[in-house]
XYZ file of C-alpha atoms in Angstrom:
367
model
C -34.899 184.742 41.049
C -31.854 186.974 40.664
C -32.380 190.709 41.135
C -30.493 193.244 39.005
C -29.718 196.911 39.399
C -30.985 197.637 35.863
C -34.336 196.656 34.417
C -36.197 196.677 31.111
C -39.829 196.841 30.044
C -41.316 194.646 27.321
C -41.364 197.600 24.905
C -37.688 198.311 25.556
C -36.842 194.682 24.825
C -38.726 195.007 21.508
C -36.656 198.084 20.627
C -33.372 196.404 21.566
C -34.320 193.266 19.647
C -35.206 195.207 16.483
C -31.937 197.134 16.694
C -29.989 193.939 17.287
C -31.393 192.285 14.161
C -31.177 195.252 11.815
C -27.623 195.699 10.577
C -25.623 194.870 7.492
C -28.528 192.903 6.007
C -30.312 196.143 5.099
C -27.630 196.677 2.470
C -26.762 193.061 1.617
C -29.917 190.925 1.847
C -31.465 191.854 -1.548
C -28.253 190.831 -3.336
C -27.590 187.668 -1.335
C -31.201 186.528 -1.735
C -31.118 187.167 -5.483
C -27.925 185.141 -5.817
C -29.207 182.278 -3.682
C -32.633 182.024 -5.336
C -32.145 183.340 -8.888
C -35.793 184.438 -8.807
C -37.488 187.690 -7.705
C -39.479 185.824 -5.028
C -37.228 186.793 -2.141
C -40.098 188.603 -0.418
C -41.831 185.245 0.114
C -38.713 183.814 1.749
C -38.562 186.845 4.043
C -42.174 186.358 5.163
C -41.608 182.664 5.881
C -38.271 183.341 7.583
C -39.818 186.073 9.736
C -42.543 183.690 10.954
C -39.935 181.027 11.771
C -37.898 183.553 13.750
C -40.995 184.606 15.717
C -41.469 180.938 16.622
C -37.840 180.718 17.743
C -38.345 183.891 19.785
C -41.314 182.352 21.594
C -39.259 179.277 22.464
C -36.435 181.480 23.767
C -38.855 183.378 25.990
C -40.204 180.079 27.318
C -36.637 179.106 28.212
C -36.015 182.469 29.889
C -39.231 182.162 31.924
C -38.136 178.755 33.140
C -35.018 180.399 34.598
C -36.251 183.897 35.555
C -33.706 186.602 36.181
C -30.885 184.562 34.628
C -29.066 185.051 31.341
C -28.165 182.136 29.093
C -24.588 182.334 30.384
C -25.668 181.947 34.006
C -28.018 179.088 33.096
C -25.169 177.322 31.310
C -22.963 177.250 34.394
C -25.896 176.361 36.643
C -27.064 173.404 34.533
C -23.869 172.099 32.936
C -21.647 172.599 35.944
C -18.901 175.101 36.630
C -16.162 173.952 34.253
C -18.252 172.706 31.320
C -20.389 175.826 31.642
C -17.347 178.082 31.569
C -15.989 176.252 28.512
C -19.271 176.813 26.657
C -19.301 180.455 27.704
C -15.782 180.906 26.313
C -17.147 179.737 22.936
C -19.858 182.381 23.227
C -17.226 185.028 24.006
C -15.425 184.074 20.797
C -18.743 184.371 18.942
C -19.404 187.880 20.253
C -15.836 189.045 19.616
C -16.004 187.807 16.014
C -19.350 189.540 15.548
C -17.980 192.809 16.919
C -14.969 192.546 14.592
C -17.176 191.763 11.591
C -19.512 194.703 12.245
C -16.606 197.120 12.657
C -14.877 195.983 9.474
C -18.052 196.165 7.364
C -18.728 199.635 8.727
C -15.186 200.743 7.912
C -15.439 199.310 4.378
C -18.666 201.140 3.560
C -17.595 204.444 5.123
C -14.246 204.253 3.346
C -15.879 203.412 0.016
C -18.763 205.889 -0.028
C -18.074 208.685 2.490
C -14.453 209.073 3.651
C -12.338 207.710 0.829
C -8.999 208.961 2.152
C -9.595 208.057 5.793
C -7.784 204.884 6.939
C -10.060 202.052 7.980
C -8.137 201.806 11.230
C -9.071 205.377 12.164
C -12.758 204.710 11.476
C -12.748 201.557 13.599
C -10.882 203.172 16.506
C -13.249 206.166 16.521
C -16.373 203.998 16.613
C -14.940 201.719 19.301
C -14.039 204.714 21.465
C -17.585 206.087 21.285
C -19.089 202.682 22.042
C -16.789 202.259 25.024
C -18.143 205.463 26.555
C -21.712 204.206 26.141
C -20.841 200.721 27.378
C -19.735 202.038 30.746
C -23.095 203.800 31.040
C -24.761 200.413 31.387
C -27.800 198.813 29.805
C -30.150 201.689 30.632
C -27.916 204.183 28.819
C -27.664 201.837 25.822
C -31.448 201.436 25.779
C -32.071 205.187 25.803
C -29.682 205.688 22.895
C -31.175 202.851 20.846
C -34.706 204.064 21.524
C -33.720 207.290 19.769
C -31.829 205.633 16.892
C -34.486 203.100 15.804
C -37.272 205.576 14.875
C -34.714 207.777 13.109
C -33.488 204.802 11.085
C -37.005 203.766 10.110
C -37.975 207.322 9.164
C -34.979 207.934 6.903
C -35.184 204.478 5.373
C -38.897 204.931 4.636
C -38.201 208.235 2.860
C -35.363 206.749 0.799
C -37.434 203.742 -0.235
C -40.427 205.928 -1.071
C -38.272 208.154 -3.271
C -36.870 205.013 -4.925
C -40.300 204.332 -6.381
C -39.242 206.741 -9.135
C -37.248 203.886 -10.729
C -39.442 201.034 -9.478
C -40.986 198.687 -12.036
C -43.325 196.004 -10.705
C -42.672 193.877 -13.779
C -39.191 193.186 -12.382
C -40.903 191.148 -9.631
C -42.636 188.864 -12.112
C -43.285 186.029 -12.580
C -44.253 185.063 -9.049
C -43.106 181.500 -8.292
C -41.891 181.216 -11.874
C -39.486 178.423 -10.848
C -41.775 176.860 -8.281
C -41.527 176.877 -4.502
C -38.059 175.309 -4.343
C -36.085 178.581 -4.653
C -38.307 180.149 -1.977
C -37.392 177.413 0.491
C -33.748 177.842 -0.479
C -34.033 181.542 0.282
C -35.502 180.871 3.726
C -32.062 179.767 4.970
C -30.503 183.022 3.731
C -33.319 185.002 5.324
C -33.104 183.161 8.647
C -29.416 184.010 8.877
C -30.256 187.674 8.312
C -32.184 187.607 11.582
C -28.935 187.071 13.446
C -29.544 188.936 16.686
C -32.656 187.032 17.768
C -30.415 185.372 20.362
C -30.814 188.580 22.378
C -33.965 186.934 23.768
C -31.707 184.544 25.673
C -30.076 187.457 27.505
C -32.315 190.526 27.768
C -35.350 188.898 29.504
C -33.170 188.488 32.595
C -33.616 192.262 33.051
C -37.409 192.268 32.725
C -39.422 194.097 35.344
C -42.522 192.027 34.576
C -43.499 189.525 31.917
C -46.724 191.208 30.790
C -46.837 191.787 26.988
C -43.422 190.169 26.534
C -44.643 187.874 23.782
C -46.039 190.926 21.979
C -42.523 192.333 22.155
C -41.293 189.389 20.074
C -43.797 190.190 17.332
C -42.766 193.842 17.363
C -39.033 193.216 17.671
C -39.020 190.692 14.810
C -41.824 192.317 12.822
C -39.988 195.602 12.317
C -36.906 193.969 10.697
C -39.173 191.672 8.667
C -41.069 194.629 7.191
C -37.814 196.520 6.570
C -36.228 193.520 4.830
C -39.400 192.874 2.829
C -39.801 196.436 1.541
C -36.082 196.855 0.881
C -35.860 193.612 -1.116
C -39.005 194.330 -3.139
C -37.990 197.879 -4.020
C -34.346 197.034 -4.726
C -35.231 194.193 -7.114
C -38.018 196.265 -8.618
C -35.629 199.146 -9.208
C -32.413 197.373 -10.204
C -33.927 194.159 -11.697
C -32.955 190.699 -10.472
C -29.705 190.642 -12.433
C -28.808 194.130 -11.222
C -29.278 193.095 -7.588
C -27.141 189.978 -8.141
C -24.096 191.738 -9.579
C -24.065 194.761 -7.260
C -21.945 194.567 -4.110
C -24.165 196.986 -2.168
C -27.545 196.839 -3.945
C -29.499 199.071 -1.546
C -26.943 201.867 -1.805
C -26.734 201.399 -5.566
C -30.505 201.819 -5.825
C -30.529 205.062 -3.833
C -27.651 206.385 -5.933
C -29.376 205.455 -9.197
C -31.790 208.388 -9.161
C -31.896 212.034 -8.213
C -34.550 214.721 -7.919
C -33.457 217.891 -9.680
C -34.622 221.325 -8.645
C -35.077 220.494 -4.965
C -32.944 221.318 -1.950
C -31.477 217.791 -1.776
C -30.891 215.872 -4.999
C -29.012 212.797 -3.706
C -30.186 210.777 -0.713
C -27.603 208.032 -0.312
C -25.735 210.056 2.342
C -28.818 210.057 4.567
C -29.199 206.303 4.184
C -25.529 205.716 4.980
C -25.735 207.950 8.042
C -28.563 206.009 9.680
C -27.021 202.718 8.567
C -23.793 203.647 10.361
C -25.844 204.359 13.482
C -27.535 200.988 13.091
C -24.220 199.136 12.807
C -23.095 201.037 15.889
C -26.118 199.752 17.829
C -25.437 196.154 16.771
C -21.802 196.468 17.805
C -22.569 197.992 21.196
C -25.134 195.288 21.979
C -22.776 192.433 21.130
C -20.011 194.082 23.127
C -22.451 194.342 26.035
C -23.287 190.630 25.728
C -19.586 189.817 25.750
C -19.218 191.787 28.989
C -22.142 189.833 30.446
C -20.371 186.542 29.669
C -17.185 187.830 31.297
C -19.137 188.849 34.390
C -20.511 185.315 34.627
C -17.183 183.548 34.067
C -15.175 185.806 36.366
C -17.961 186.279 38.948
C -17.353 190.027 38.841
C -19.995 192.736 38.695
C -17.841 195.074 36.557
C -14.934 193.418 34.695
C -13.504 196.800 33.669
C -10.027 195.522 32.842
C -11.380 192.860 30.493
C -13.469 195.406 28.618
C -10.278 197.254 27.735
C -8.434 194.005 26.972
C -11.134 193.007 24.474
C -10.753 196.219 22.448
C -7.358 195.460 20.841
C -8.517 191.890 20.147
C -11.595 193.189 18.300
C -9.470 195.751 16.454
C -6.843 193.217 15.324
C -9.481 190.759 14.116
C -11.323 193.541 12.281
C -8.152 194.627 10.462
C -6.893 191.104 9.774
C -8.782 190.381 6.491
C -6.987 191.775 3.446
C -10.069 192.008 1.244
C -13.820 192.410 1.653
C -14.294 188.854 0.340
C -12.211 187.599 3.256
C -14.599 189.430 5.572
C -17.583 187.703 3.971
C -15.864 184.325 4.339
C -15.951 184.897 8.108
C -19.750 184.822 7.954
C -19.998 181.051 7.533
C -18.174 180.546 10.843
C -20.361 183.147 12.515
C -23.474 181.374 11.260
C -22.276 178.054 12.713
C -21.778 179.740 16.088
C -25.174 181.429 15.653
C -26.868 178.045 15.231
C -24.863 176.705 18.178
C -26.205 179.481 20.410
C -29.766 178.875 19.193
C -29.525 175.143 19.932
C -27.773 175.553 23.286
C -31.028 176.210 25.214
C -32.408 172.910 23.880
C -29.429 171.073 25.379
C -29.792 172.977 28.644
C -33.499 172.154 28.942
C -32.844 168.440 28.323
C -30.067 168.368 30.946
C -32.196 170.329 33.423
C -34.997 167.758 33.073
C -32.490 164.978 33.744
C -31.093 166.757 36.790
C -33.679 166.702 39.567
C -31.902 169.398 41.580
C -32.466 172.115 38.921
C -35.810 173.882 39.122
C -36.718 177.249 37.693
C -33.432 179.039 37.976
C -32.373 177.839 41.409
C -31.064 174.634 42.962
C -33.425 172.869 45.336
């Protein structure tokens, strides 16, 4: 078993996992589900999708326990051999770079549209990347401490915004339940499953575990928090905007919060609070994927701190983030990201099969 200078508890893994999953889907999932299903039953798809993701999380932990102290990237080179393993890891680097670029561009689009209209997107991206770079050099423990502070703040502000949104909520907008049968619900499960992008963290973070006690509970907590957030957000957005309103709105969650105000109180509009914590949440997703990319580089290059390559990756992420001319071009990138997402989820299956065929591979070390 490989020892590491940094370590995590099961609760910290739950926090990191929840942060990794929560991201752009808070703002986009109600609209994308409404478009995909054309029924207000998206909450059922979220429940089913959440249970499926918990199952995937359990399988990932089983894989990680089979190779204790090793990340997916290290297992790949161990099982598949040096050169095939490095080739697969290069694909994973591309995946993480594309994810970092996507998160930065979406963040810049929303900030430019709703908060800083005259600020160039390039300035927003550079500023966020500079801050993340400072945290990245602090290591996993520094990232964990920051994310442990951000997650409760996000949940608190989001809960207040959704509670205040009940002013325009109409439960009749959620009826009829299963009006078009169970087919649209199953169709929505695919959309929901993709919104849990980030569950692959369970192929990396368990390598830093101090002990495995309560780790499976961490999966329930780490996946359960995003599931509840997605469920409540979708229900309240569709209940407030109607199904058709959620379908035609680019940012349905923001549109809902901006659709009402409370007069005569200190704060009348609450969308700025939602956007603030959402920006923090996108920041956490970006920093985690950048950290994973560094972990792959450490494995490929056999270096403990590939400092030069961290700096080299920054202009690549920036160029890719600025490359799309329109927001629709950014969304078109998602289908490629989802293919790579499924590739990373299926990779452990391939590794387990090969490890069973190779008699010299046993529990993270060669015999």
